[in-house]
Coordinates of C-alpha atoms and ligand atoms in Angstrom, one line a residue:
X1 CA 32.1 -25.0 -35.5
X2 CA 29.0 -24.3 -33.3
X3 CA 28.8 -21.0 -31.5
X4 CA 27.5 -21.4 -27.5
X5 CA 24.6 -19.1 -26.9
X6 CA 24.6 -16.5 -24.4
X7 CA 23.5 -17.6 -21.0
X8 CA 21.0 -16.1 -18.5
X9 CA 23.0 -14.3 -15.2
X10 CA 21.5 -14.8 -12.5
X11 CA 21.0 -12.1 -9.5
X12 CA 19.7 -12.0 -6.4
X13 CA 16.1 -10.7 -7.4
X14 CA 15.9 -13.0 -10.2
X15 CA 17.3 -16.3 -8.6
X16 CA 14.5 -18.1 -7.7
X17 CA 13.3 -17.9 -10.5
X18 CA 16.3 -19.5 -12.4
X19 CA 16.6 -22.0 -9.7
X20 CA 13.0 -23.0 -10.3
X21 CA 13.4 -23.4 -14.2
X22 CA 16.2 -25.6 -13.2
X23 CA 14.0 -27.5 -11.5
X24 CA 11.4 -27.1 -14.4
X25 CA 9.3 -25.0 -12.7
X26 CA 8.1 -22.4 -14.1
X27 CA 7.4 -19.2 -11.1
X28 CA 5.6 -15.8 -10.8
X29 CA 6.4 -12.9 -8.4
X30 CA 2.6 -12.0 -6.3
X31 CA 2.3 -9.9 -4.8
X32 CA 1.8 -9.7 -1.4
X33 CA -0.8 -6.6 -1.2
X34 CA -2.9 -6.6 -4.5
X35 CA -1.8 -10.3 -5.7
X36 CA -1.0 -9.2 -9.1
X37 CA 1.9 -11.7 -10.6
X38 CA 4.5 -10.3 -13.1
X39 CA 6.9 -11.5 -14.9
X40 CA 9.9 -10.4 -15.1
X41 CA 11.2 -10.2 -11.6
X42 CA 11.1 -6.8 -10.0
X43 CA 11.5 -4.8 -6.3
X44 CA 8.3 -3.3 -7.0
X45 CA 4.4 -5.0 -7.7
X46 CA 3.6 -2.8 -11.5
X47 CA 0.3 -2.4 -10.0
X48 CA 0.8 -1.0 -6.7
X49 CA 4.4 -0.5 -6.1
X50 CA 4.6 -2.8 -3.0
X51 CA 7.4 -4.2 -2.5
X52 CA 7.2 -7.6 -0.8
X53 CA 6.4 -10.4 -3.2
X54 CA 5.8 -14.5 -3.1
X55 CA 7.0 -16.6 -5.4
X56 CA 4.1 -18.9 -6.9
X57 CA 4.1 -21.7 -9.6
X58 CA 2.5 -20.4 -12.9
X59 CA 0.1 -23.0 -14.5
X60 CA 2.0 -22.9 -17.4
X61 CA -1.2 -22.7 -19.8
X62 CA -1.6 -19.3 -22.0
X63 CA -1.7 -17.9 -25.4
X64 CA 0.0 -16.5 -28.2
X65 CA -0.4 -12.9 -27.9
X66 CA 2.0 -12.0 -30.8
X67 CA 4.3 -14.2 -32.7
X68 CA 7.2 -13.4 -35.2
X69 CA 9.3 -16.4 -37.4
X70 CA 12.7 -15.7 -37.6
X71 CA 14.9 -16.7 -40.8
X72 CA 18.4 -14.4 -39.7
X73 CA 18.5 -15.0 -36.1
X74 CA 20.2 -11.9 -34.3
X75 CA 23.2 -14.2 -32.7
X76 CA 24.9 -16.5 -34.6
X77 CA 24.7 -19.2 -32.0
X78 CA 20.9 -19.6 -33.5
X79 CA 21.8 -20.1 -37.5
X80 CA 21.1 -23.3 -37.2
X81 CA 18.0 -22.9 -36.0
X82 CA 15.6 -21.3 -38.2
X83 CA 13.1 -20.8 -38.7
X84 CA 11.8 -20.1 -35.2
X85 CA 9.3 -18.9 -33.9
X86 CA 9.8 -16.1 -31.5
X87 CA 6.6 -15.0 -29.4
X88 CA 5.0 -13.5 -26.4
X89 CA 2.7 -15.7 -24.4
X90 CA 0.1 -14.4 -22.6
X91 CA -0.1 -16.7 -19.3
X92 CA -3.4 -17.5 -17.5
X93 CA -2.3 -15.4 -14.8
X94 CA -1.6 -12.7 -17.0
X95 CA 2.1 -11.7 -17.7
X96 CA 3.2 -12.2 -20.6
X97 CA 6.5 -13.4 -21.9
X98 CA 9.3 -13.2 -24.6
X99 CA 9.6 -16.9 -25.4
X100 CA 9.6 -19.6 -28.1
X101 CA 7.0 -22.0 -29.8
X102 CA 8.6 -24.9 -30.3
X103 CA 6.7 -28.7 -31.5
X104 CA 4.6 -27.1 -34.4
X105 CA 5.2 -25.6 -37.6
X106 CA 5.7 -22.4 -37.6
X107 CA 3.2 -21.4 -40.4
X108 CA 1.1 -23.2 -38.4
X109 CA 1.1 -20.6 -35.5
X110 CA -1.2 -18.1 -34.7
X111 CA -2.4 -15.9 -32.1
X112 CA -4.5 -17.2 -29.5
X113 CA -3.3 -20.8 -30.2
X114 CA -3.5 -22.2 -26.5
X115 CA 0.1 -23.2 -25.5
X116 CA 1.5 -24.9 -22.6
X117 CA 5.3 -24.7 -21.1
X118 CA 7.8 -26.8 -20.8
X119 CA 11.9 -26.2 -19.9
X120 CA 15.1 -26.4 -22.9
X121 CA 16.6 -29.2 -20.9
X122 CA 19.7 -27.1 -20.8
X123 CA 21.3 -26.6 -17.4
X124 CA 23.3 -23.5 -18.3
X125 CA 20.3 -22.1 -20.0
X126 CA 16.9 -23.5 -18.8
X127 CA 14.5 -21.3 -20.8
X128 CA 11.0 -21.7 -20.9
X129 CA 9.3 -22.3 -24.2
X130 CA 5.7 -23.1 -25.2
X131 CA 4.5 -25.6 -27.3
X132 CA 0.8 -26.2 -28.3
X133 CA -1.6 -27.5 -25.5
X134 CA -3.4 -30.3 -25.8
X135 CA -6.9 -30.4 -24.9
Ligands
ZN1 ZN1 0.6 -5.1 -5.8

């Protein structure tokens, strides 16, 4: 018996963003003021607490910043899926996100390997992973 993994809830501040990813798009909040783009959604820019932000498509290229490879998931829904490779991404744009490398081994990881985004094609859950860009 498979355990279903938790899904994202979507709000109004964080909506578009969802929606986008089911579209697989992957968005930033800019704003509006400085142009600095964060990720995760929030009322206020972390640079110069404006509030009114744009959303904006990310190019979807970064880095690994920091990597971990898990062998006892947190969830059960995961057991059957390690080892993983759980990571923040630095994007080109510069947030940075909690996400997953997927299409590589993960011994083969490393920081600063160049990565590239791409949508779990799972309606429910449309999370964005990276896998390793090709140049
Ligand atoms: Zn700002």
């Amino acid at each position: 018996m498979s355990i279903a993994k938790p899904t994202p809830t979507p709000v109004p501040l964080t909506e578009p963003f969802w929606a986008a990813a089911r579209r697989g798009e992957l968005l930033l909040q800019r704003c509006r003021k400085c142009g600095h783009h964060q990720h995760y959604p929030r009322v206020l820019c972390t640079r110069c607490w404006h509030r009114e932000h744009e959303w904006v498509p990310s190019s979807g290229r970064g880095r690994v910043w920091t990597f971990t490879v898990v062998h006892r998931p947190g969830h059960p829904a995961w057991d059957t899926e390690v080892p993983y490779v759980l990571a923040i991404v630095e994007l080109d744009e510069g947030p940075r996100l909690l996400t997953n490398v997927i299409g590589i081994e993960p011994a083969e990881v490393a920081v600063d390997l160049r990565v590239t985004a791409r949508f779990a094609e799972d309606e429910d859950a449309p999370l964005v992973q990276f896998e390793p860009a090709v140049s």
